[in-house]
Amino acid sequence: QQQVKQSPQSLIVQKGGIPIINCAYENTAFDYFPWYQQFPGKGPALLIAIRPDVSEKKEGRFTISFNKSAKQFSLHIMDSQPGDSATYFCAASIRGSRLTFGEGTQLTVNP
Amino acid sequence: DGGITQSPKYLFRKEGQNVTLSCEQNLNHDAMYWYRQDPGQGLRLIYYSQIVNDFQKGDIAEGYSVSREKKESFPLTVTSAQKNPTAFYLCASSLQGNYGYTFGSGTRLTVV
């Protein structure tokens, strides 16, 4: 019940495309859903986060869509650039407990 | 600048040796965490601490030990009991409550 399942494992898009990464969870008590971006050899960095009282949050070219009834949330990257090539992790937590991470998605944006 | 510092960036260990990885933060965060990341893999939790002088095992604690004597510091010792220690180790910290983690830049440990 504590798992967060992330898909796809890897994703390749062309510059300007809109990659979509999906995550699903079982535990309805989760109340905080962040996304992290990790470049090779670096630590992950918080990209954007959402709470279940909203269905969408945008920050620049990054958008989280949240579907509470389906227990799913996704990351969309608008007008993707080669510099967005990285590994993306979704995560979830309950009332500030430790984060449960998804397995990660390796995104490649070709020029 | 506030942040979380891991050292060293690269570490080589001979089989049978214990090594200690350093993690220091000046963010005044309450909680600190250690993760292991293998190539192409996700993040696996080793240990975490939510308060000084207290810590809990994560999902893969065997062969590792930690201490939390100061709020700012959470060193990880990889003992000789850890059979496959070669990996990328990440330290993170957070405030109590629903806030994101701040990660360090990692230590890459290689057994030679």
Tab-separated table of N, CA, C and O in Angstrom, chain A residues 9 31-32 34 36 38 40-46 51 87 89 93-104 106, chain B residues 9 33 35 37 40-43 45 48 50 57-59 88 90 95-106 108:
chain	number	residue	atom	x	y	z
A	9	GLN	N	9.516	3.423	-17.834
A	9	GLN	CA	10.865	3.362	-17.275
A	9	GLN	C	11.805	4.282	-18.054
A	9	GLN	O	12.715	4.872	-17.488
A	31	ASP	N	-0.827	12.612	1.031
A	31	ASP	CA	-1.349	13.960	0.883
A	31	ASP	C	-0.302	14.955	0.376
A	31	ASP	O	-0.482	16.172	0.478
A	32	TYR	N	0.777	14.462	-0.162
A	32	TYR	CA	1.815	15.347	-0.718
A	32	TYR	C	2.513	14.568	-1.823
A	32	TYR	O	2.958	13.438	-1.608
A	34	PRO	N	5.391	15.161	-4.679
A	34	PRO	CA	6.415	15.937	-5.374
A	34	PRO	C	7.014	15.177	-6.550
A	34	PRO	O	6.925	13.939	-6.629
A	36	TYR	N	10.807	14.997	-8.667
A	36	TYR	CA	12.215	15.357	-8.604
A	36	TYR	C	12.866	15.116	-9.961
A	36	TYR	O	12.494	14.199	-10.696
A	38	GLN	N	16.690	14.567	-11.745
A	38	GLN	CA	18.078	14.214	-11.424
A	38	GLN	C	18.910	14.130	-12.689
A	38	GLN	O	18.592	13.360	-13.600
A	40	PRO	N	22.728	13.249	-14.420
A	40	PRO	CA	23.743	12.231	-14.119
A	40	PRO	C	24.812	12.739	-13.160
A	40	PRO	O	25.335	13.841	-13.318
A	41	GLY	N	25.107	11.949	-12.136
A	41	GLY	CA	26.146	12.297	-11.177
A	41	GLY	C	25.746	13.351	-10.165
A	41	GLY	O	26.599	13.803	-9.379
A	42	LYS	N	24.493	13.751	-10.163
A	42	LYS	CA	24.013	14.784	-9.234
A	42	LYS	C	22.904	14.215	-8.356
A	42	LYS	O	22.320	13.184	-8.657
A	43	GLY	N	22.605	14.929	-7.267
A	43	GLY	CA	21.462	14.541	-6.460
A	43	GLY	C	20.171	15.042	-7.077
A	43	GLY	O	20.166	16.010	-7.830
A	44	PRO	N	19.045	14.376	-6.785
A	44	PRO	CA	17.753	14.858	-7.284
A	44	PRO	C	17.433	16.240	-6.722
A	44	PRO	O	17.838	16.581	-5.607
A	45	ALA	N	16.692	17.020	-7.499
A	45	ALA	CA	16.252	18.344	-7.074
A	45	ALA	C	14.741	18.428	-7.204
A	45	ALA	O	14.164	17.957	-8.187
A	46	LEU	N	14.115	19.033	-6.202
A	46	LEU	CA	12.659	19.189	-6.235
A	46	LEU	C	12.257	20.071	-7.409
A	46	LEU	O	12.759	21.177	-7.576
A	51	ARG	N	-0.663	19.058	-3.858
A	51	ARG	CA	-1.426	18.443	-2.779
A	51	ARG	C	-2.776	18.030	-3.352
A	51	ARG	O	-3.224	18.594	-4.343
A	87	THR	N	16.670	12.048	-15.296
A	87	THR	CA	15.800	11.041	-14.682
A	87	THR	C	14.804	11.764	-13.782
A	87	THR	O	15.182	12.650	-13.016
A	89	PHE	N	11.707	11.426	-10.918
A	89	PHE	CA	11.108	10.572	-9.887
A	89	PHE	C	9.841	11.231	-9.354
A	89	PHE	O	9.847	12.416	-9.015
A	93	SER	N	3.902	11.210	0.177
A	93	SER	CA	4.074	11.054	1.629
A	93	SER	C	2.756	11.321	2.337
A	93	SER	O	1.820	11.872	1.757
A	94	ILE	N	2.707	10.907	3.595
A	94	ILE	CA	1.526	11.074	4.430
A	94	ILE	C	1.885	11.974	5.594
A	94	ILE	O	2.741	11.630	6.408
A	95	ARG	N	1.266	13.133	5.652
A	95	ARG	CA	1.422	14.060	6.799
A	95	ARG	C	2.893	14.215	7.201
A	95	ARG	O	3.230	14.175	8.378
A	96	GLY	N	3.740	14.406	6.217
A	96	GLY	CA	5.123	14.708	6.511
A	96	GLY	C	5.994	13.530	6.855
A	96	GLY	O	7.142	13.710	7.265
A	97	SER	N	5.482	12.336	6.691
A	97	SER	CA	6.318	11.150	6.896
A	97	SER	C	7.315	11.042	5.753
A	97	SER	O	7.284	11.833	4.812
A	98	ARG	N	8.188	10.057	5.837
A	98	ARG	CA	9.201	9.931	4.791
A	98	ARG	C	8.556	9.679	3.430
A	98	ARG	O	7.513	9.053	3.327
A	99	LEU	N	9.230	10.195	2.387
A	99	LEU	CA	8.718	10.059	1.028
A	99	LEU	C	8.861	8.623	0.528
A	99	LEU	O	9.858	7.961	0.801
A	100	THR	N	7.867	8.191	-0.219
A	100	THR	CA	7.945	6.937	-0.973
A	100	THR	C	8.169	7.318	-2.426
A	100	THR	O	7.353	8.054	-3.000
A	101	PHE	N	9.258	6.858	-3.025
A	101	PHE	CA	9.617	7.237	-4.385
A	101	PHE	C	9.161	6.200	-5.399
A	101	PHE	O	9.146	5.000	-5.118
A	102	GLY	N	8.828	6.682	-6.603
A	102	GLY	CA	8.643	5.791	-7.733
A	102	GLY	C	9.995	5.306	-8.243
A	102	GLY	O	11.048	5.727	-7.759
A	103	GLU	N	9.955	4.436	-9.248
A	103	GLU	CA	11.178	3.786	-9.710
A	103	GLU	C	12.022	4.671	-10.624
A	103	GLU	O	13.163	4.353	-10.924
A	104	GLY	N	11.463	5.766	-11.087
A	104	GLY	CA	12.225	6.681	-11.937
A	104	GLY	C	11.946	6.483	-13.416
A	104	GLY	O	11.666	5.369	-13.867
A	106	GLN	N	13.756	7.614	-17.129
A	106	GLN	CA	14.886	8.254	-17.807
A	106	GLN	C	14.370	8.904	-19.093
A	106	GLN	O	13.958	8.208	-20.025
B	9	LYS	N	33.356	13.210	-2.705
B	9	LYS	CA	32.552	12.988	-3.903
B	9	LYS	C	32.792	11.575	-4.443
B	9	LYS	O	31.882	10.917	-4.939
B	33	TYR	N	18.193	11.824	5.805
B	33	TYR	CA	17.959	10.526	5.177
B	33	TYR	C	19.203	10.091	4.397
B	33	TYR	O	19.925	10.926	3.864
B	35	TYR	N	20.097	7.464	1.133
B	35	TYR	CA	19.593	6.610	0.069
B	35	TYR	C	20.762	5.998	-0.689
B	35	TYR	O	21.818	6.589	-0.802
B	37	GLN	N	21.624	4.469	-4.561
B	37	GLN	CA	21.141	4.416	-5.935
B	37	GLN	C	22.128	3.605	-6.764
B	37	GLN	O	23.305	3.924	-6.843
B	40	GLY	N	20.833	2.987	-13.111
B	40	GLY	CA	19.532	2.763	-13.720
B	40	GLY	C	18.435	2.385	-12.748
B	40	GLY	O	17.345	2.001	-13.163
B	41	GLN	N	18.722	2.526	-11.461
B	41	GLN	CA	17.750	2.124	-10.437
B	41	GLN	C	17.170	3.329	-9.724
B	41	GLN	O	17.652	4.452	-9.844
B	42	GLY	N	16.143	3.064	-8.948
B	42	GLY	CA	15.530	4.106	-8.139
B	42	GLY	C	16.297	4.342	-6.853
B	42	GLY	O	17.456	3.950	-6.711
B	43	LEU	N	15.639	5.020	-5.924
B	43	LEU	CA	16.246	5.397	-4.655
B	43	LEU	C	15.780	4.428	-3.572
B	43	LEU	O	14.578	4.284	-3.350
B	45	LEU	N	15.943	3.522	0.470
B	45	LEU	CA	16.208	4.155	1.758
B	45	LEU	C	17.012	3.237	2.655
B	45	LEU	O	16.631	2.081	2.901
B	48	TYR	N	17.032	6.706	8.256
B	48	TYR	CA	16.581	8.073	8.380
B	48	TYR	C	16.494	8.462	9.844
B	48	TYR	O	16.387	7.611	10.729
B	50	GLN	N	14.687	11.586	12.358
B	50	GLN	CA	13.775	12.734	12.437
B	50	GLN	C	14.130	13.665	13.584
B	50	GLN	O	13.586	14.778	13.668
B	57	LYS	N	15.720	2.340	10.826
B	57	LYS	CA	16.146	1.602	9.649
B	57	LYS	C	15.175	1.849	8.498
B	57	LYS	O	13.962	1.961	8.693
B	58	GLY	N	15.775	1.924	7.312
B	58	GLY	CA	14.967	1.982	6.113
B	58	GLY	C	14.785	0.599	5.530
B	58	GLY	O	14.761	-0.395	6.256
B	59	ASP	N	14.704	0.538	4.208
B	59	ASP	CA	14.416	-0.727	3.546
B	59	ASP	C	15.639	-1.630	3.363
B	59	ASP	O	15.502	-2.840	3.186
B	88	PHE	N	26.016	4.666	-5.671
B	88	PHE	CA	25.955	6.114	-5.499
B	88	PHE	C	25.095	6.375	-4.261
B	88	PHE	O	23.954	5.925	-4.194
B	90	LEU	N	23.261	8.938	-1.599
B	90	LEU	CA	22.660	10.263	-1.528
B	90	LEU	C	22.135	10.539	-0.132
B	90	LEU	O	21.457	9.706	0.471
B	95	LEU	N	12.397	19.572	6.408
B	95	LEU	CA	11.694	20.050	7.583
B	95	LEU	C	10.623	19.037	7.952
B	95	LEU	O	10.172	18.259	7.098
B	96	GLN	N	10.199	19.028	9.201
B	96	GLN	CA	9.070	18.189	9.579
B	96	GLN	C	7.820	18.720	8.888
B	96	GLN	O	7.667	19.911	8.688
B	97	GLY	N	6.957	17.836	8.503
B	97	GLY	CA	5.750	18.236	7.782
B	97	GLY	C	5.899	17.928	6.304
B	97	GLY	O	6.897	17.391	5.860
B	98	ASN	N	4.915	18.275	5.535
B	98	ASN	CA	4.903	17.934	4.117
B	98	ASN	C	5.721	18.902	3.299
B	98	ASN	O	5.211	19.787	2.647
B	99	TYR	N	7.004	18.689	3.324
B	99	TYR	CA	7.902	19.503	2.536
B	99	TYR	C	8.825	18.588	1.755
B	99	TYR	O	9.096	17.471	2.145
B	100	GLY	N	9.328	19.104	0.648
B	100	GLY	CA	10.232	18.299	-0.150
B	100	GLY	C	11.574	18.112	0.513
B	100	GLY	O	11.918	18.780	1.481
B	101	TYR	N	12.308	17.169	-0.028
B	101	TYR	CA	13.659	16.911	0.429
B	101	TYR	C	14.640	17.809	-0.328
B	101	TYR	O	14.446	18.110	-1.502
B	102	THR	N	15.721	18.170	0.359
B	102	THR	CA	16.883	18.752	-0.295
B	102	THR	C	17.951	17.675	-0.296
B	102	THR	O	18.284	17.137	0.764
B	103	PHE	N	18.462	17.349	-1.485
B	103	PHE	CA	19.464	16.306	-1.609
B	103	PHE	C	20.861	16.913	-1.713
B	103	PHE	O	21.043	18.012	-2.244
B	104	GLY	N	21.842	16.164	-1.232
B	104	GLY	CA	23.231	16.489	-1.500
B	104	GLY	C	23.607	16.032	-2.899
B	104	GLY	O	22.788	15.462	-3.627
B	105	SER	N	24.867	16.258	-3.262
B	105	SER	CA	25.317	15.921	-4.612
B	105	SER	C	25.863	14.507	-4.713
B	105	SER	O	26.289	14.079	-5.779
B	106	GLY	N	25.856	13.773	-3.605
B	106	GLY	CA	26.163	12.357	-3.645
B	106	GLY	C	27.615	11.998	-3.453
B	106	GLY	O	28.526	12.810	-3.657
B	108	ARG	N	30.082	8.725	-4.616
B	108	ARG	CA	30.160	7.480	-5.384
B	108	ARG	C	31.207	6.591	-4.716
B	108	ARG	O	32.387	6.925	-4.687
